[in-house]
């Protein structure tokens, strides 16, 4: 049975809380149409993903999608990808280019997907304590998906990685904190630290960079599990012009994990082509934290449309920065070459078809979001 949340900070826009009285259905449809115009298409013709089916208890009532390249070798890596608000799994895959990269370099993809019944704007509920605790809610659903995917596909449990955008980035923070034993690395794009919000008003404040408990950041991660082993490596990507999730959140994610990894100071700083990259190494010399600031980038995932790293398609919240975060994240995880080989000649960057608007589905979604019909 799908859960309903009382409201949803979206990382993009907001819809009425469940149970609120709507001024009119037509106004609601207008708002949902506007939201739909910011979402990438999830049509079957665009999607390269396959439904995974049932995966255990699924207390967060999420959907699960896979992309498995042909002739995937046994013991291949797994990348878990979390979409942003107003997006679907297929839309985010299309924009980010992860499945194209998986086909080239031989790894599997798992896409958890939010349901509108859980959150009217398709945001992962990163601000809900019940969804961001070990053993419960959406975090537990995603853990069960990972365990099932590794088992069914014969993947390497030591090479599981996770990345996400915006609300998906904040949920990436939650997964890394609640289940560090599952992941070799994580990449948080335009996201927030773990444990900084417990409700909608707090979430909105934190997105604006206000009200953070800086002193308690590391304690939030340590309290999320009884983990006593090594911690996953972290990458943080954020645009300097992000007006939706303030860039201070990127610095706070770094601070949260510097305490966990026990690293001090800027180990290395590189600047090139509008990109500032900072790296911290642990005592063994392993790069455990990377922080990327993309000059002038707004709220979204940096993609590249030219050059050997190019993959994905620009669109709303998929921003052509001349830098492929997808490729660079994969390369740092060791599942793509450190230097991108020449792109295949038969791998063009495709155009995006306009999203379809389904009036009947939108009316039903509006009524459910308002609490006027059952789920």
Coordinates of C-alpha atoms in Angstrom, one line a residue:
X1 CA 0.0 0.0 0.0
X2 CA 1.5 3.4 -1.0
X3 CA 2.1 5.9 1.7
X4 CA 1.1 9.6 1.5
X5 CA 3.1 12.5 2.8
X6 CA 1.6 15.6 4.2
X7 CA 3.5 17.9 1.9
X8 CA 6.5 18.0 -0.3
X9 CA 9.4 20.4 -0.6
X10 CA 10.3 19.6 -4.2
X11 CA 13.7 21.0 -5.0
X12 CA 11.8 22.5 -8.0
X13 CA 8.3 23.5 -7.1
X14 CA 5.5 22.8 -4.6
X15 CA 2.0 21.3 -4.7
X16 CA -0.8 21.5 -2.1
X17 CA -0.6 19.4 1.0
X18 CA -2.7 16.3 1.1
X19 CA -6.2 17.1 2.5
X20 CA -6.0 20.8 1.6
X21 CA -9.0 22.3 0.0
X22 CA -8.3 23.2 -3.6
X23 CA -9.8 26.4 -5.1
X24 CA -10.7 24.4 -8.2
X25 CA -9.7 21.3 -10.1
X26 CA -8.9 23.4 -13.1
X27 CA -6.4 25.4 -11.1
X28 CA -4.8 22.2 -9.9
X29 CA -4.5 20.8 -13.4
X30 CA -2.9 24.1 -14.5
X31 CA -0.3 23.7 -11.7
X32 CA 0.3 20.1 -12.5
X33 CA 0.7 20.9 -16.2
X34 CA 3.3 23.5 -15.3
X35 CA 5.1 20.9 -13.2
X36 CA 4.9 18.4 -16.0
X37 CA 6.5 20.9 -18.4
X38 CA 9.6 20.8 -16.2
X39 CA 9.9 17.0 -16.3
X40 CA 11.7 14.9 -18.9
X41 CA 9.6 12.4 -20.8
X42 CA 9.2 8.9 -19.4
X43 CA 7.6 7.3 -22.5
X44 CA 8.3 3.7 -23.2
X45 CA 9.9 4.8 -26.5
X46 CA 12.5 6.8 -24.5
X47 CA 13.0 4.5 -21.6
X48 CA 15.9 2.0 -21.6
X49 CA 14.8 0.6 -18.2
X50 CA 13.0 -2.6 -17.3
X51 CA 10.7 -3.1 -14.4
X52 CA 12.3 -5.1 -11.6
X53 CA 9.2 -6.4 -10.0
X54 CA 8.6 -7.2 -6.3
X55 CA 11.6 -6.7 -4.0
X56 CA 10.7 -7.8 -0.4
X57 CA 8.6 -5.8 1.9
X58 CA 9.1 -2.4 0.2
X59 CA 7.9 -0.3 3.2
X60 CA 8.5 2.9 1.2
X61 CA 6.3 1.7 -1.6
X62 CA 8.8 2.7 -4.3
X63 CA 9.1 1.3 -7.9
X64 CA 12.3 -0.4 -9.1
X65 CA 13.8 -0.3 -12.5
X66 CA 16.9 -1.9 -14.0
X67 CA 19.2 -1.4 -16.9
X68 CA 21.3 -4.5 -17.6
X69 CA 23.7 -4.3 -20.6
X70 CA 23.8 -7.4 -22.9
X71 CA 26.3 -10.0 -21.8
X72 CA 27.0 -8.4 -18.5
X73 CA 29.8 -10.3 -16.9
X74 CA 29.4 -12.0 -13.5
X75 CA 30.7 -9.8 -10.7
X76 CA 29.9 -6.5 -12.5
X77 CA 29.4 -3.3 -10.5
X78 CA 26.0 -1.8 -9.6
X79 CA 25.2 1.9 -9.7
X80 CA 22.0 3.0 -7.9
X81 CA 20.6 6.3 -9.4
X82 CA 18.1 8.5 -7.7
X83 CA 16.1 11.0 -9.8
X84 CA 15.1 14.5 -8.7
X85 CA 11.7 16.0 -8.1
X86 CA 9.2 16.1 -11.0
X87 CA 11.4 13.5 -12.8
X88 CA 11.0 9.8 -13.4
X89 CA 13.6 7.1 -13.5
X90 CA 13.5 6.9 -17.3
X91 CA 13.7 10.6 -17.7
X92 CA 16.7 11.0 -15.4
X93 CA 18.4 8.1 -17.2
X94 CA 17.8 9.8 -20.5
X95 CA 19.1 13.1 -19.4
X96 CA 22.1 11.9 -17.4
X97 CA 23.3 9.2 -19.9
X98 CA 24.0 6.5 -17.3
X99 CA 22.6 3.6 -19.3
X100 CA 24.7 4.6 -22.3
X101 CA 27.8 4.6 -20.1
X102 CA 26.8 1.3 -18.6
X103 CA 26.6 -0.3 -22.0
X104 CA 30.0 1.0 -23.0
X105 CA 31.8 -0.1 -19.8
X106 CA 29.8 -3.0 -18.4
X107 CA 28.0 -2.3 -15.2
X108 CA 24.3 -2.6 -14.1
X109 CA 22.0 0.2 -13.1
X110 CA 19.2 0.2 -10.4
X111 CA 16.7 3.1 -10.5
X112 CA 14.4 3.4 -7.5
X113 CA 11.5 5.6 -8.5
X114 CA 9.1 7.6 -6.4
X115 CA 5.3 7.3 -6.7
X116 CA 3.0 10.3 -6.9
X117 CA 0.9 8.7 -4.1
X118 CA 3.9 9.0 -1.8
X119 CA 4.9 12.5 -2.8
X120 CA 2.8 14.6 -5.2
X121 CA 5.9 16.0 -6.9
X122 CA 7.8 12.7 -7.2
X123 CA 10.4 13.8 -4.6
X124 CA 12.1 11.2 -2.5
X125 CA 11.1 12.0 1.1
X126 CA 14.5 12.9 2.4
X127 CA 13.1 15.2 5.1
X128 CA 10.9 12.5 6.6
X129 CA 12.4 10.6 9.6
X130 CA 10.3 7.5 8.9
X131 CA 11.8 7.4 5.4
X132 CA 15.4 8.0 6.3
X133 CA 16.1 5.6 9.1
X134 CA 17.9 2.2 8.9
X135 CA 15.3 -0.5 8.5
X136 CA 12.3 1.7 7.6
X137 CA 10.6 3.6 4.8
X138 CA 12.2 4.6 1.5
X139 CA 15.7 3.8 2.7
X140 CA 14.7 0.3 3.5
X141 CA 13.0 -0.1 0.2
X142 CA 16.1 0.9 -1.7
X143 CA 18.3 -1.4 0.5
X144 CA 16.0 -4.3 -0.4
X145 CA 16.2 -3.4 -4.1
X146 CA 20.0 -3.4 -3.9
X147 CA 20.2 -6.8 -2.2
X148 CA 17.8 -8.3 -4.7
X149 CA 19.6 -6.8 -7.7
X150 CA 23.0 -8.0 -6.6
X151 CA 21.6 -11.5 -5.9
X152 CA 19.6 -11.9 -9.1
X153 CA 22.2 -10.5 -11.5
X154 CA 25.3 -12.0 -9.8
X155 CA 26.9 -8.6 -9.2
X156 CA 29.8 -7.7 -7.0
X157 CA 28.5 -6.6 -3.5
X158 CA 31.8 -4.8 -2.9
X159 CA 31.3 -2.5 -5.9
X160 CA 27.9 -0.9 -5.3
X161 CA 27.7 2.9 -5.7
X162 CA 24.9 5.4 -5.4
X163 CA 24.2 8.9 -6.8
X164 CA 21.3 11.3 -7.0
X165 CA 20.1 14.8 -7.9
X166 CA 18.5 17.3 -5.5
X167 CA 15.9 15.3 -3.4
X168 CA 17.6 12.2 -4.9
X169 CA 20.9 13.7 -3.7
X170 CA 19.6 14.2 -0.2
X171 CA 18.3 10.6 -0.2
X172 CA 21.8 9.6 -1.4
X173 CA 23.1 11.2 1.8
X174 CA 20.6 9.2 3.8
X175 CA 21.5 5.9 2.2
X176 CA 25.3 6.5 2.8
X177 CA 24.6 7.3 6.4
X178 CA 22.1 4.5 7.2
X179 CA 23.8 1.8 5.2
X180 CA 27.5 2.6 4.7
X181 CA 28.3 -1.1 4.6
X182 CA 26.5 -1.4 1.3
X183 CA 28.4 1.2 -0.7
X184 CA 31.9 1.7 -2.0
X185 CA 31.1 5.3 -3.0
X186 CA 28.5 7.9 -3.4
X187 CA 28.0 11.1 -5.4
X188 CA 25.6 13.8 -4.2
X189 CA 24.5 16.3 -6.8
X190 CA 22.8 19.6 -5.7
X191 CA 21.7 17.7 -2.5
X192 CA 21.8 18.2 1.2
X193 CA 23.5 16.7 4.3
X194 CA 21.9 13.8 6.1
X195 CA 19.7 14.4 9.1
X196 CA 19.2 18.2 8.8
X197 CA 15.4 18.3 8.4
X198 CA 12.5 16.5 10.1
X199 CA 9.6 18.1 8.4
X200 CA 8.6 20.3 5.5
X201 CA 9.3 23.8 7.0
X202 CA 12.8 22.7 8.1
X203 CA 13.5 21.2 4.7
X204 CA 12.7 24.5 3.0
X205 CA 14.9 26.4 5.4
X206 CA 17.8 24.0 4.9
X207 CA 17.4 24.2 1.1
X208 CA 17.9 27.9 1.5
X209 CA 21.0 27.4 3.6
X210 CA 19.3 28.4 6.9
X211 CA 19.1 26.8 10.3
X212 CA 21.8 24.1 10.0
X213 CA 23.2 22.6 13.1
X214 CA 26.8 22.5 12.0
X215 CA 28.1 21.0 15.2
X216 CA 25.9 18.0 15.0
X217 CA 26.5 17.0 11.3
X218 CA 28.9 14.2 12.0
X219 CA 26.9 12.9 15.0
X220 CA 23.8 12.5 12.7
X221 CA 25.7 10.1 10.5
X222 CA 27.3 8.1 13.4
X223 CA 23.9 7.7 15.0
X224 CA 22.3 6.4 11.8
X225 CA 23.9 2.9 12.1
X226 CA 26.3 0.9 14.3
X227 CA 28.8 0.8 11.4
X228 CA 32.4 0.1 12.5
X229 CA 34.1 -0.6 9.2
X230 CA 35.5 1.7 6.5
X231 CA 33.3 4.4 5.2
X232 CA 32.3 5.0 1.5
X233 CA 34.1 7.7 -0.5
X234 CA 32.0 10.7 -1.2
X235 CA 31.8 13.1 -4.1
X236 CA 29.8 16.4 -3.9
X237 CA 28.7 18.3 -7.0
X238 CA 27.0 21.7 -6.8
X239 CA 26.6 24.8 -9.0
X240 CA 27.6 28.2 -7.8
X241 CA 24.4 29.7 -9.1
X242 CA 22.0 27.2 -7.7
X243 CA 18.9 29.2 -6.5
X244 CA 17.0 26.1 -5.3
X245 CA 19.4 24.3 -3.0
X246 CA 21.9 26.8 -1.7
X247 CA 25.5 25.9 -2.3
X248 CA 26.3 26.1 1.4
X249 CA 24.7 22.7 1.6
X250 CA 27.6 21.3 -0.5
X251 CA 30.1 22.6 1.9
X252 CA 28.1 21.2 4.8
X253 CA 28.0 17.7 3.2
X254 CA 31.8 17.9 3.0
X255 CA 32.1 19.0 6.6
X256 CA 29.8 16.2 7.6
X257 CA 32.0 13.6 6.0
X258 CA 35.3 15.1 6.9
X259 CA 34.5 14.3 10.5
X260 CA 33.5 10.8 9.5
X261 CA 36.7 10.2 7.5
X262 CA 38.9 12.2 9.9
X263 CA 40.5 14.4 7.4
X264 CA 41.5 18.0 7.8
X265 CA 42.3 20.9 5.4
X266 CA 42.2 21.1 1.7
X267 CA 44.5 18.3 0.4
X268 CA 44.4 19.6 -3.2
X269 CA 42.6 22.3 -5.1
X270 CA 42.4 22.3 -8.9
X271 CA 40.7 24.9 -11.1
X272 CA 40.0 24.5 -14.8
X273 CA 37.2 25.6 -17.2
X274 CA 35.0 27.0 -14.5
X275 CA 35.3 23.9 -12.3
X276 CA 36.9 24.0 -8.9
X277 CA 37.8 20.5 -7.5
X278 CA 38.9 19.9 -3.9
X279 CA 40.1 16.5 -2.7
X280 CA 40.7 15.1 0.7
X281 CA 42.8 11.9 1.4
X282 CA 42.7 9.6 4.4
X283 CA 45.8 8.3 6.2
X284 CA 46.2 5.5 3.7
X285 CA 46.2 7.9 0.8
X286 CA 42.8 7.1 -0.5
X287 CA 40.8 10.0 -1.9
X288 CA 37.7 9.9 0.4
X289 CA 36.0 13.2 -0.3
X290 CA 35.8 15.2 -3.5
X291 CA 34.0 18.5 -3.8
X292 CA 33.2 20.0 -7.2
X293 CA 32.0 23.6 -7.7
X294 CA 30.7 24.4 -11.2
X295 CA 30.9 28.1 -11.9
X296 CA 27.6 29.6 -13.0
X297 CA 25.7 26.3 -12.9
X298 CA 22.1 26.4 -11.7
X299 CA 20.1 23.6 -10.1
X300 CA 20.7 20.4 -11.9
X301 CA 23.1 17.7 -13.1
X302 CA 26.0 18.9 -15.2
X303 CA 26.1 17.2 -18.6
X304 CA 28.3 17.5 -21.6
X305 CA 27.1 17.4 -25.2
X306 CA 30.5 17.4 -26.9
X307 CA 33.8 15.7 -26.4
X308 CA 34.7 12.1 -25.5
X309 CA 33.0 12.4 -22.1
X310 CA 29.6 13.4 -23.6
X311 CA 26.6 11.4 -22.6
X312 CA 23.0 12.3 -21.7
X313 CA 20.8 15.0 -23.0
X314 CA 20.3 18.6 -21.7
X315 CA 16.8 19.5 -20.4
X316 CA 15.2 20.9 -17.3
X317 CA 17.6 20.2 -14.4
X318 CA 19.9 18.4 -16.8
X319 CA 22.3 21.3 -17.6
X320 CA 24.9 21.5 -20.4
X321 CA 28.0 22.6 -18.5
X322 CA 30.5 21.2 -20.9
X323 CA 31.4 18.8 -18.0
X324 CA 29.9 15.3 -17.7
X325 CA 29.4 14.6 -14.1
X326 CA 28.1 11.2 -15.0
X327 CA 31.4 10.2 -16.8
X328 CA 33.6 11.7 -14.1
X329 CA 31.8 10.1 -11.3
X330 CA 32.0 6.7 -13.0
X331 CA 35.7 7.2 -13.7
X332 CA 36.5 8.1 -10.1
X333 CA 34.7 4.9 -9.0
X334 CA 36.9 2.9 -11.3
X335 CA 34.0 1.6 -13.5
X336 CA 35.0 3.8 -16.5
X337 CA 38.5 4.6 -17.8
X338 CA 40.2 7.6 -16.1
X339 CA 40.5 9.3 -19.5
X340 CA 37.5 9.0 -21.7
X341 CA 38.2 7.0 -24.9
X342 CA 36.8 8.4 -28.2
X343 CA 33.0 8.2 -28.2
X344 CA 31.6 5.6 -30.7
X345 CA 30.5 7.2 -34.0
X346 CA 27.1 5.6 -33.6
X347 CA 26.4 7.3 -30.2
X348 CA 24.7 10.6 -31.1
X349 CA 23.2 12.9 -28.5
X350 CA 19.4 12.5 -29.2
X351 CA 16.8 15.2 -29.0
X352 CA 14.1 15.1 -26.3
X353 CA 10.5 14.6 -27.3
X354 CA 8.0 16.9 -25.5
X355 CA 6.4 15.2 -22.5
X356 CA 2.8 14.0 -22.9
X357 CA 0.0 15.5 -20.9
X358 CA -2.6 13.0 -19.8
X359 CA -5.7 14.9 -18.5
X360 CA -7.4 11.9 -16.9
X361 CA -4.3 10.8 -15.1
X362 CA -3.6 14.4 -14.0
X363 CA -7.1 14.9 -12.6
X364 CA -6.8 11.7 -10.6
X365 CA -3.4 12.7 -9.3
X366 CA -4.8 16.1 -8.3
X367 CA -7.7 14.5 -6.4
X368 CA -5.4 12.1 -4.7
X369 CA -3.0 14.8 -3.7
X370 CA -5.9 16.8 -2.2
X371 CA -7.1 13.8 -0.3
X372 CA -10.4 13.8 -2.1
X373 CA -10.3 10.3 -3.5
X374 CA -8.6 7.1 -2.2
X375 CA -5.2 5.8 -3.2

